[in-house]
């Protein structure tokens, strides 16, 4: 069985255990520091969604693989001075981690007459070194962000503290799901469906799916170890 089929099967089993529809979970293939040939190979197996961390690498791969119908996601930190490289070119930007960045993306999308689909990144572990809104800061800024006219807020993303045991990340995934439900009750509109939960990587995606992930970000299980 291919790694992609195997991951899909584990997702289906996790959905069955959790009483969820497996069709609600998408795999995002994280192709950072992987060669273009491996992306082409995976896309030939039916994988359409690819995620990259570094803006320059993302832009280069989008250009190199143009016309193949791939959907690109940015999952790493976005500096405001690099917005022009990704604006309007991503299926989804997962890593919107501040009000200032949301405002800058909104401004650029408005200038270009488009709507940017985004997720808000939450630092559910409240780690000092990690990007993302603290849950409290997100509650504070939510009304301002949801009022930005050129953004479509599709949901939340998190990258919990790396732990040896995937089970240890379960409370963080649960916290993201609960925060999304809370925001949905307060701010959700037709324009901001807030239905996506981007959570879970190669080592903990099964637990993330059990806790409600709709997008799992898989790198090494699909591609093998990264270069460099
Ligand atoms: C690298 C990365 C992943 C994929 O990690 P793997 O352990 O290779 O599955 C997922 N999400 C983010 C934000 C990453 O940086």
Short mmCIF file of C-alpha atoms and ligand atoms in Angstrom, two decimals:
data_model
loop_
_atom_site.label_atom_id
_atom_site.label_comp_id
_atom_site.label_asym_id
_atom_site.label_seq_id
_atom_site.Cartn_x
_atom_site.Cartn_y
_atom_site.Cartn_z
CA UNK A 1 0.00 0.00 0.00
CA UNK A 2 1.27 3.52 -0.75
CA UNK A 3 1.91 5.87 2.19
CA UNK A 4 -0.96 8.02 0.93
CA UNK A 5 -3.41 5.08 0.94
CA UNK A 6 -2.16 4.04 4.35
CA UNK A 7 -2.68 7.52 5.83
CA UNK A 8 -6.15 7.63 4.27
CA UNK A 9 -6.98 4.29 5.84
CA UNK A 10 -5.84 5.42 9.31
CA UNK A 11 -7.99 8.54 8.91
CA UNK A 12 -11.01 6.42 7.97
CA UNK A 13 -10.50 4.20 11.03
CA UNK A 14 -10.14 7.22 13.32
CA UNK A 15 -13.33 8.72 11.86
CA UNK A 16 -15.20 5.48 12.47
CA UNK A 17 -14.07 5.45 16.11
CA UNK A 18 -15.09 9.09 16.55
CA UNK A 19 -18.39 8.79 14.67
CA UNK A 20 -17.27 11.23 11.97
CA UNK A 21 -17.61 11.26 8.18
CA UNK A 22 -14.24 10.44 6.64
CA UNK A 23 -15.08 12.66 3.68
CA UNK A 24 -14.79 15.66 6.04
CA UNK A 25 -11.05 15.11 6.52
CA UNK A 26 -8.59 16.24 3.86
CA UNK A 27 -4.91 15.42 3.68
CA UNK A 28 -2.55 18.33 3.12
CA UNK A 29 0.78 17.02 1.85
CA UNK A 30 3.54 19.10 3.44
CA UNK A 31 6.21 19.30 0.76
CA UNK A 32 8.70 21.67 2.37
CA UNK A 33 12.31 20.82 1.48
CA UNK A 34 11.07 18.04 -0.81
CA UNK A 35 11.94 18.02 -4.50
CA UNK A 36 9.40 18.91 -7.16
CA UNK A 37 9.56 15.35 -8.60
CA UNK A 38 8.11 13.93 -5.37
CA UNK A 39 5.24 16.41 -5.55
CA UNK A 40 4.51 15.39 -9.13
CA UNK A 41 4.59 11.74 -8.06
CA UNK A 42 2.13 12.28 -5.22
CA UNK A 43 -0.17 14.37 -7.40
CA UNK A 44 -0.27 11.45 -9.86
CA UNK A 45 -1.67 9.38 -6.97
CA UNK A 46 -4.56 11.83 -6.63
CA UNK A 47 -3.19 14.24 -4.04
CA UNK A 48 -4.20 17.84 -4.88
CA UNK A 49 -3.43 19.85 -1.74
CA UNK A 50 0.17 20.75 -0.91
CA UNK A 51 1.52 22.87 1.93
CA UNK A 52 4.75 24.81 2.26
CA UNK A 53 6.32 26.69 5.19
CA UNK A 54 8.63 29.13 3.47
CA UNK A 55 7.17 31.79 1.22
CA UNK A 56 10.01 31.83 -1.31
CA UNK A 57 9.99 28.05 -1.64
CA UNK A 58 6.21 28.09 -2.02
CA UNK A 59 6.35 30.75 -4.73
CA UNK A 60 9.06 28.86 -6.62
CA UNK A 61 7.13 25.57 -6.51
CA UNK A 62 3.85 27.20 -7.51
CA UNK A 63 5.58 28.62 -10.56
CA UNK A 64 7.43 25.39 -11.41
CA UNK A 65 4.25 23.30 -11.17
CA UNK A 66 1.81 25.76 -12.70
CA UNK A 67 -1.03 24.30 -14.76
CA UNK A 68 -1.20 20.97 -12.93
CA UNK A 69 -4.28 21.91 -10.93
CA UNK A 70 -2.53 21.71 -7.55
CA UNK A 71 -3.88 23.64 -4.59
CA UNK A 72 -1.22 25.40 -2.51
CA UNK A 73 -1.41 26.18 1.19
CA UNK A 74 0.93 28.35 3.21
CA UNK A 75 1.46 26.84 6.67
CA UNK A 76 4.51 28.80 7.88
CA UNK A 77 4.95 32.29 9.26
CA UNK A 78 4.17 35.05 6.77
CA UNK A 79 6.02 38.34 7.02
CA UNK A 80 4.08 41.36 5.87
CA UNK A 81 6.71 42.30 3.29
CA UNK A 82 6.20 38.92 1.56
CA UNK A 83 2.42 39.15 1.22
CA UNK A 84 2.70 40.16 -2.43
CA UNK A 85 4.31 36.79 -3.23
CA UNK A 86 1.30 34.80 -2.03
CA UNK A 87 -1.72 37.10 -2.22
CA UNK A 88 -4.44 35.48 -4.31
CA UNK A 89 -2.28 32.45 -5.14
CA UNK A 90 -3.08 30.11 -2.23
CA UNK A 91 -6.07 27.88 -1.67
CA UNK A 92 -5.69 28.69 2.00
CA UNK A 93 -3.25 30.56 4.25
CA UNK A 94 -3.12 28.63 7.53
CA UNK A 95 -0.71 30.82 9.44
CA UNK A 96 -2.41 34.15 10.07
CA UNK A 97 -1.07 34.82 13.54
CA UNK A 98 -1.80 38.47 14.31
CA UNK A 99 -4.37 41.19 13.78
CA UNK A 100 -1.73 43.27 11.97
CA UNK A 101 -1.08 40.47 9.47
CA UNK A 102 -4.82 39.93 8.92
CA UNK A 103 -5.21 43.67 8.23
CA UNK A 104 -2.29 43.69 5.80
CA UNK A 105 -3.64 40.64 3.92
CA UNK A 106 -7.06 42.25 3.82
CA UNK A 107 -5.64 45.49 2.41
CA UNK A 108 -3.72 43.68 -0.33
CA UNK A 109 -6.72 41.50 -1.24
CA UNK A 110 -8.89 44.62 -1.44
CA UNK A 111 -6.41 46.35 -3.76
CA UNK A 112 -6.43 43.31 -6.02
CA UNK A 113 -10.21 42.82 -5.86
CA UNK A 114 -10.08 39.33 -4.38
CA UNK A 115 -11.02 37.48 -1.22
CA UNK A 116 -8.27 35.71 0.70
CA UNK A 117 -9.21 32.45 2.42
CA UNK A 118 -7.41 32.13 5.73
CA UNK A 119 -7.14 30.22 8.98
CA UNK A 120 -6.19 31.84 12.26
CA UNK A 121 -3.21 30.15 13.90
CA UNK A 122 -3.60 29.55 17.61
CA UNK A 123 -0.81 28.80 20.04
CA UNK A 124 -2.94 26.48 22.17
CA UNK A 125 0.08 25.34 24.19
CA UNK A 126 0.78 29.03 24.99
CA UNK A 127 4.48 28.46 24.30
CA UNK A 128 6.53 31.63 24.48
CA UNK A 129 8.58 30.87 21.40
CA UNK A 130 5.75 29.86 19.11
CA UNK A 131 3.79 31.90 16.60
CA UNK A 132 0.05 32.21 16.86
CA UNK A 133 -2.66 33.95 18.83
CA UNK A 134 -3.05 32.96 22.42
CA UNK A 135 -6.70 31.91 22.89
CA UNK A 136 -7.24 35.06 24.97
CA UNK A 137 -5.74 37.39 22.36
CA UNK A 138 -7.84 35.78 19.65
CA UNK A 139 -11.01 36.34 21.68
CA UNK A 140 -10.00 40.00 22.03
CA UNK A 141 -9.16 40.56 18.35
CA UNK A 142 -11.83 38.35 16.79
CA UNK A 143 -14.47 41.03 16.20
CA UNK A 144 -11.96 43.25 14.35
CA UNK A 145 -10.64 40.38 12.25
CA UNK A 146 -14.08 39.08 11.31
CA UNK A 147 -15.07 42.58 10.17
CA UNK A 148 -12.28 42.73 7.54
CA UNK A 149 -14.19 42.67 4.25
CA UNK A 150 -11.67 40.93 1.97
CA UNK A 151 -10.93 37.90 4.14
CA UNK A 152 -12.86 34.67 4.46
CA UNK A 153 -12.07 33.00 7.77
CA UNK A 154 -12.45 29.30 7.22
CA UNK A 155 -11.26 28.09 10.60
CA UNK A 156 -8.35 27.63 12.97
CA UNK A 157 -4.93 26.03 12.80
CA UNK A 158 -2.56 24.87 15.50
CA UNK A 159 0.83 23.29 15.91
CA UNK A 160 0.93 21.91 19.47
CA UNK A 161 4.14 21.42 21.45
CA UNK A 162 6.10 18.51 20.04
CA UNK A 163 5.67 15.57 22.40
CA UNK A 164 6.89 12.03 22.21
CA UNK A 165 3.48 10.55 22.75
CA UNK A 166 0.73 11.69 20.37
CA UNK A 167 -1.84 11.20 23.13
CA UNK A 168 -0.22 14.11 24.98
CA UNK A 169 -1.38 16.44 22.22
CA UNK A 170 -5.03 15.39 22.52
CA UNK A 171 -5.93 18.17 25.03
CA UNK A 172 -4.46 20.79 22.67
CA UNK A 173 -6.50 19.52 19.72
CA UNK A 174 -9.60 19.47 21.88
CA UNK A 175 -8.90 23.03 23.00
CA UNK A 176 -8.70 24.20 19.37
CA UNK A 177 -12.01 22.50 18.55
CA UNK A 178 -13.69 24.12 21.55
CA UNK A 179 -12.26 27.54 20.72
CA UNK A 180 -13.56 27.23 17.15
CA UNK A 181 -17.03 26.33 18.45
CA UNK A 182 -16.97 29.34 20.74
CA UNK A 183 -15.93 31.70 17.93
CA UNK A 184 -18.50 30.16 15.60
CA UNK A 185 -21.26 30.83 18.10
CA UNK A 186 -20.21 34.48 18.34
CA UNK A 187 -18.88 35.45 14.92
CA UNK A 188 -19.78 32.90 12.28
CA UNK A 189 -21.55 34.18 9.18
CA UNK A 190 -22.10 32.88 5.67
CA UNK A 191 -18.84 34.61 4.73
CA UNK A 192 -16.89 33.10 7.62
CA UNK A 193 -17.87 29.44 7.87
CA UNK A 194 -15.21 28.69 10.49
CA UNK A 195 -15.50 24.97 9.85
CA UNK A 196 -11.89 23.99 9.21
CA UNK A 197 -9.57 22.68 11.91
CA UNK A 198 -6.03 22.33 10.57
CA UNK A 199 -4.30 20.14 13.12
CA UNK A 200 -2.23 16.97 13.29
CA UNK A 201 1.09 16.07 11.66
CA UNK A 202 2.75 12.76 10.80
CA UNK A 203 3.16 11.69 14.39
CA UNK A 204 -0.21 12.69 15.84
CA UNK A 205 -2.76 13.01 13.02
CA UNK A 206 -4.81 10.01 14.16
CA UNK A 207 -5.43 11.67 17.53
CA UNK A 208 -6.15 14.99 15.77
CA UNK A 209 -8.78 13.33 13.56
CA UNK A 210 -10.42 11.76 16.60
CA UNK A 211 -10.62 15.29 18.02
CA UNK A 212 -12.17 16.84 14.92
CA UNK A 213 -9.38 17.76 12.47
CA UNK A 214 -10.66 18.56 8.96
CA UNK A 215 -7.18 19.12 7.49
CA UNK A 216 -4.19 17.07 8.59
CA UNK A 217 -0.73 18.29 7.57
CA UNK A 218 1.40 15.30 6.65
CA UNK A 219 5.04 15.59 5.63
CA UNK A 220 7.36 12.74 6.52
CA UNK A 221 4.77 9.94 6.45
CA UNK A 222 4.05 10.77 2.81
CA UNK A 223 7.42 11.91 1.51
CA UNK A 224 10.01 10.39 3.82
CA UNK A 225 12.65 12.46 5.59
CA UNK A 226 13.24 16.00 4.42
CA UNK A 227 16.45 17.21 2.81
CA UNK A 228 18.76 19.56 4.71
C1 LIG B 1 6.68 20.52 8.76
C2 LIG B 1 5.31 20.80 9.21
C3 LIG B 1 4.31 19.81 9.16
C4 LIG B 1 4.58 18.37 8.74
O1 LIG B 1 5.33 17.71 9.70
P1 LIG B 1 5.64 16.12 9.54
O2 LIG B 1 6.08 15.74 10.90
O3 LIG B 1 6.68 15.99 8.52
O4 LIG B 1 4.35 15.48 9.15
C5 LIG B 1 3.03 20.18 9.53
N1 LIG B 1 2.73 21.42 9.93
C6 LIG B 1 3.65 22.39 10.00
C7 LIG B 1 3.25 23.76 10.45
C8 LIG B 1 4.97 22.11 9.65
O5 LIG B 1 5.88 23.07 9.75
#
